[in-house]
mmCIF file of C-alpha atoms in Angstrom:
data_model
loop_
_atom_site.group_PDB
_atom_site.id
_atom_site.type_symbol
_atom_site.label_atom_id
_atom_site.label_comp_id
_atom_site.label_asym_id
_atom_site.label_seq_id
_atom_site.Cartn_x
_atom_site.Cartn_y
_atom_site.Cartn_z
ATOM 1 C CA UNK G 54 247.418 190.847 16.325
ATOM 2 C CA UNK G 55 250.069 192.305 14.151
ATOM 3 C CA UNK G 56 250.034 196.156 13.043
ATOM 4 C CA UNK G 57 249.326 195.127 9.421
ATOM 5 C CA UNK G 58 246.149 193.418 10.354
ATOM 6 C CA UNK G 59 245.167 196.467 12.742
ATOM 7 C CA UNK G 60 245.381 198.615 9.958
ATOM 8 C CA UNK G 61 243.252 196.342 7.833
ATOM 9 C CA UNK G 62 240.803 196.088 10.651
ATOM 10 C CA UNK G 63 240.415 199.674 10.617
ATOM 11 C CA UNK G 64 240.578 200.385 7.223
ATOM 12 C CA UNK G 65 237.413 197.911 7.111
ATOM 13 C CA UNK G 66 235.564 199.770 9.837
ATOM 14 C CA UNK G 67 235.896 202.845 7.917
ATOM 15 C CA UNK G 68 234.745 201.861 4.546
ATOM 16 C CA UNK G 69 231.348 200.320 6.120
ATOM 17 C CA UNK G 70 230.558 202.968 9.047
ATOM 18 C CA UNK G 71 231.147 205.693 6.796
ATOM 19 C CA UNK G 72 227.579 205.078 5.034
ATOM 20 C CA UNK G 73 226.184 205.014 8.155
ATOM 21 C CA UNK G 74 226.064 209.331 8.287
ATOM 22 C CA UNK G 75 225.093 209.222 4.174
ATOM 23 C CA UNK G 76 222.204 207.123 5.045
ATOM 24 C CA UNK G 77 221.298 209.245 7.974
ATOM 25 C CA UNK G 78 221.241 212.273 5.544
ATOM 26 C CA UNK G 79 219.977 210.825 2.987
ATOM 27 C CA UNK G 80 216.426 209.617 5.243
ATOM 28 C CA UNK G 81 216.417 212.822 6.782
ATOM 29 C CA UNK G 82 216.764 215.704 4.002
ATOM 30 C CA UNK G 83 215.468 212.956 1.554
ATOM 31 C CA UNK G 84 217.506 215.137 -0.816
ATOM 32 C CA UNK G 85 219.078 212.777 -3.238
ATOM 33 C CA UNK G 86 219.716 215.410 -6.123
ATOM 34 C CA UNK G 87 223.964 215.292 -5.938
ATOM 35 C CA UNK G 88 223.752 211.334 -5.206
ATOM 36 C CA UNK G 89 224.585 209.296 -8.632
ATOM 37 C CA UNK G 90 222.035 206.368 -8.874
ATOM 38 C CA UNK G 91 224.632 204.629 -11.302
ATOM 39 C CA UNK G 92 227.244 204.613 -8.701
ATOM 40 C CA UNK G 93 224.157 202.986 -5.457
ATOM 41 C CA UNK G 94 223.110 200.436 -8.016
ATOM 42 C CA UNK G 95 226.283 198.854 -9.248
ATOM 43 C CA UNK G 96 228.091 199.284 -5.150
ATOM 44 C CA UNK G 97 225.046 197.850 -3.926
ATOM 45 C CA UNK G 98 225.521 194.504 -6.107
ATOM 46 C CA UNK G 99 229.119 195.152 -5.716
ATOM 47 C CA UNK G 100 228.378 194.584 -1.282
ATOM 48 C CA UNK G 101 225.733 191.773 -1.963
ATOM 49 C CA UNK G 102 228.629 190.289 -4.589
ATOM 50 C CA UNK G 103 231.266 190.394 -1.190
ATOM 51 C CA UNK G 104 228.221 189.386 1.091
ATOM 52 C CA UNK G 105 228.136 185.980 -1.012
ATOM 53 C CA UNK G 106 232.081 185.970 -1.378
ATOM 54 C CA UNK G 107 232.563 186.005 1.861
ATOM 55 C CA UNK G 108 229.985 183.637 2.919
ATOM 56 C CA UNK G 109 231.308 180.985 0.392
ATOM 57 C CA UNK G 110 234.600 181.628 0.998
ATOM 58 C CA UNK G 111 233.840 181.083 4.942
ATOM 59 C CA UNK G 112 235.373 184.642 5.954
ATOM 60 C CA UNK G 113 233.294 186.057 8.706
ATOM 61 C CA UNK G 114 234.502 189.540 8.431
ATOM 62 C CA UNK G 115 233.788 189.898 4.955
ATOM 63 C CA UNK G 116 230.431 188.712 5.019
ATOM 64 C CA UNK G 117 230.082 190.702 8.309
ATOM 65 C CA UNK G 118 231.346 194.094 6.835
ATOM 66 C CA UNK G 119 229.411 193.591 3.944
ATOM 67 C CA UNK G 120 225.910 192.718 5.049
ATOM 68 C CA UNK G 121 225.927 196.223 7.475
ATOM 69 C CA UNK G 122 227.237 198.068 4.261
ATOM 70 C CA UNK G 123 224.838 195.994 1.647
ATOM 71 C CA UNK G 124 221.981 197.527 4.221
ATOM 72 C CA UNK G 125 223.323 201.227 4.348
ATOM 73 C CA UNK G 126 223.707 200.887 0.386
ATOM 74 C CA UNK G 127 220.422 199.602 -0.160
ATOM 75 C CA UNK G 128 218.860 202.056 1.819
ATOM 76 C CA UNK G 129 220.160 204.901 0.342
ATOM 77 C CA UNK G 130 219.535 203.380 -3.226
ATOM 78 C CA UNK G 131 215.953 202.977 -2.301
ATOM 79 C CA UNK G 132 215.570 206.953 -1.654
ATOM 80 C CA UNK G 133 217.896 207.352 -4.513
ATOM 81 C CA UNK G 134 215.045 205.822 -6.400
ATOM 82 C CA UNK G 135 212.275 207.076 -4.551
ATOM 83 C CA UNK G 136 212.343 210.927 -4.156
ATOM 84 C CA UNK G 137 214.783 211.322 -7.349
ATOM 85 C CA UNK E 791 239.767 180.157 -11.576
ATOM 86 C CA UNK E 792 236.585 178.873 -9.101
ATOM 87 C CA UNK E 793 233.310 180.146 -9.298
ATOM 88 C CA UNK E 794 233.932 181.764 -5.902
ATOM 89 C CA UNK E 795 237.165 183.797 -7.277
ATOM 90 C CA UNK E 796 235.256 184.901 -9.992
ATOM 91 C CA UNK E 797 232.263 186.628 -7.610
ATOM 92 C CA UNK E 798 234.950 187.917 -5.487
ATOM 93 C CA UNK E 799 236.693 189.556 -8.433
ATOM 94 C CA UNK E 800 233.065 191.173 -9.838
ATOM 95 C CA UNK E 801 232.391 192.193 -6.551
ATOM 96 C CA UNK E 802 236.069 193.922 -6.350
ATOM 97 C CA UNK E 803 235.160 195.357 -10.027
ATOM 98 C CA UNK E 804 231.833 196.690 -8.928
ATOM 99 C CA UNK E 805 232.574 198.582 -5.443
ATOM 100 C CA UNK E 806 235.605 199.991 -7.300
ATOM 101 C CA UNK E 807 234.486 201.202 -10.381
ATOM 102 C CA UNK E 808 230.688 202.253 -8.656
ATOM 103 C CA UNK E 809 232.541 205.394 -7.391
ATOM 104 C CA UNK E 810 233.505 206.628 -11.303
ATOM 105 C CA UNK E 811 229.670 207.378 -12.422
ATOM 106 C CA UNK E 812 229.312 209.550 -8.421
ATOM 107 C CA UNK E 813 232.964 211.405 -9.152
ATOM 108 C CA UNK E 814 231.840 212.270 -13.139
ATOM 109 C CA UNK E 815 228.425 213.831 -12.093
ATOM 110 C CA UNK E 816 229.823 215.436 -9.132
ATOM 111 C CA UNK E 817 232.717 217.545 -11.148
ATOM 112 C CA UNK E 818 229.997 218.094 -13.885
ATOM 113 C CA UNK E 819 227.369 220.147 -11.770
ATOM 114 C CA UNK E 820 229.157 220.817 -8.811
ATOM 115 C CA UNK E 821 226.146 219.883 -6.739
ATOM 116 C CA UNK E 822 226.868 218.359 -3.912
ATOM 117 C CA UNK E 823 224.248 219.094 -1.673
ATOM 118 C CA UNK E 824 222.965 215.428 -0.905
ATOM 119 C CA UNK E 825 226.411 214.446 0.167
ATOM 120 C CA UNK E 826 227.364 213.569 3.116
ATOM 121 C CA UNK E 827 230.952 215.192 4.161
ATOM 122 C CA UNK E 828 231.576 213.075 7.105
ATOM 123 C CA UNK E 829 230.914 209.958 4.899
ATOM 124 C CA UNK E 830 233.350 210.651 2.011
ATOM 125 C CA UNK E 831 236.188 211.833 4.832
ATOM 126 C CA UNK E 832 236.115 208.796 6.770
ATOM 127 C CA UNK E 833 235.842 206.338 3.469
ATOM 128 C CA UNK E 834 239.131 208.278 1.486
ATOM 129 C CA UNK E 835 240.718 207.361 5.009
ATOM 130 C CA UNK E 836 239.466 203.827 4.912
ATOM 131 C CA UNK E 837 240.446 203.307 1.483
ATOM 132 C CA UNK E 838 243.806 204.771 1.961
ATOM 133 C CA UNK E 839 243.974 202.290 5.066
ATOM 134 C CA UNK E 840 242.914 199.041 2.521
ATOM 135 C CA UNK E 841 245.835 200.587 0.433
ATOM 136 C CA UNK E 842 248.494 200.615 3.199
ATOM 137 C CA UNK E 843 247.155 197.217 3.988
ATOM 138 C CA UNK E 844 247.369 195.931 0.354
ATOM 139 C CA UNK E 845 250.984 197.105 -0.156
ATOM 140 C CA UNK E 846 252.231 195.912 3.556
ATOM 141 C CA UNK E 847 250.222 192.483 3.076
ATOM 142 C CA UNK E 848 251.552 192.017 -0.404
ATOM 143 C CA UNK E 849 248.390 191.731 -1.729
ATOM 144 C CA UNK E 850 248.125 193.672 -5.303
ATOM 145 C CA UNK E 851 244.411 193.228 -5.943
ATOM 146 C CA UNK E 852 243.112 195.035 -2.669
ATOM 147 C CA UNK E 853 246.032 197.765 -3.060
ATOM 148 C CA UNK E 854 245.385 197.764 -6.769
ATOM 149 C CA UNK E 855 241.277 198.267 -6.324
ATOM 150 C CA UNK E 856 241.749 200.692 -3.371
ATOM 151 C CA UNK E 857 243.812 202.822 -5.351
ATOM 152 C CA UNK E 858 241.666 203.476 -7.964
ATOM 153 C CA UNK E 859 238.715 203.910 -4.976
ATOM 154 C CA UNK E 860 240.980 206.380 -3.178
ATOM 155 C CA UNK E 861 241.581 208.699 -6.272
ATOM 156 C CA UNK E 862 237.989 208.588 -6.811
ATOM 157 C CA UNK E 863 236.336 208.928 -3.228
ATOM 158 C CA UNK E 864 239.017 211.498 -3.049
ATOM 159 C CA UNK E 865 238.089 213.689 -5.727
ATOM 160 C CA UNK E 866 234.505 213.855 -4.652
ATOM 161 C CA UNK E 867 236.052 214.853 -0.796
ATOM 162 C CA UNK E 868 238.015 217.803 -2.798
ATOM 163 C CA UNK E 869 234.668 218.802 -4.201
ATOM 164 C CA UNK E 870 232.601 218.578 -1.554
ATOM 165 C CA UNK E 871 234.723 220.797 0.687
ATOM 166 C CA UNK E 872 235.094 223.054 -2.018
ATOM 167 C CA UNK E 873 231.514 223.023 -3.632
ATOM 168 C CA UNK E 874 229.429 223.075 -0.686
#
């Protein structure tokens, strides 16, 4: 594996495991007041958008990165919505 | 352009420009209280990562996109530290 895709591996673990500790806050303090529902609804569709891309376009690690974020996204949307 | 470029470029347009509506409410009332600090410090790093990446890989789209994502996701960081 060359450097250049190392770095994109990483850079692709960050961008989807760094919901993971929003979500987590976001289920336990259910405080949702400083979250912008504009910005959960249009990068949810933007993840399920990449979830599709990447399943038509036959790239595993797309789809894969996307689903787990698509899940974090949608989650927090839903308490976005919920206790607003 | 195929059907499948197209969703790939929406889905580029909507996880890039979902972080504008999150950085404009979060300069207006300073409220960050339902964000999550370790989320927005490892994402600036990822998308500064997918930026490396897109210059290195010679691929203007994903360096283009993750630009724009980084200035964002880095102005709510700024705020967060400083606001919380």
């Amino acid at each position: 594996m060359s450097y250049i895709e190392i770095i994109g591996f990483l850079a692709a673990f960050c961008t989807t495991i760094s919901f993971l500790p929003q979500a987590v806050k976001t289920i336990r303090t259910k405080n949702t007041t400083g979250i912008s529902l504009s910005m959960y609804v249009v990068f949810t569709v933007g993840t399920f958008l990449w979830l599709l891309y990447g399943i038509m376009y036959h790239s595993a690690p797309v789809a894969a990165a996307n689903l787990v974020t698509f899940i974090f996204a949608g989650t927090i949307l839903i308490y976005k919505i919920r206790y607003k």
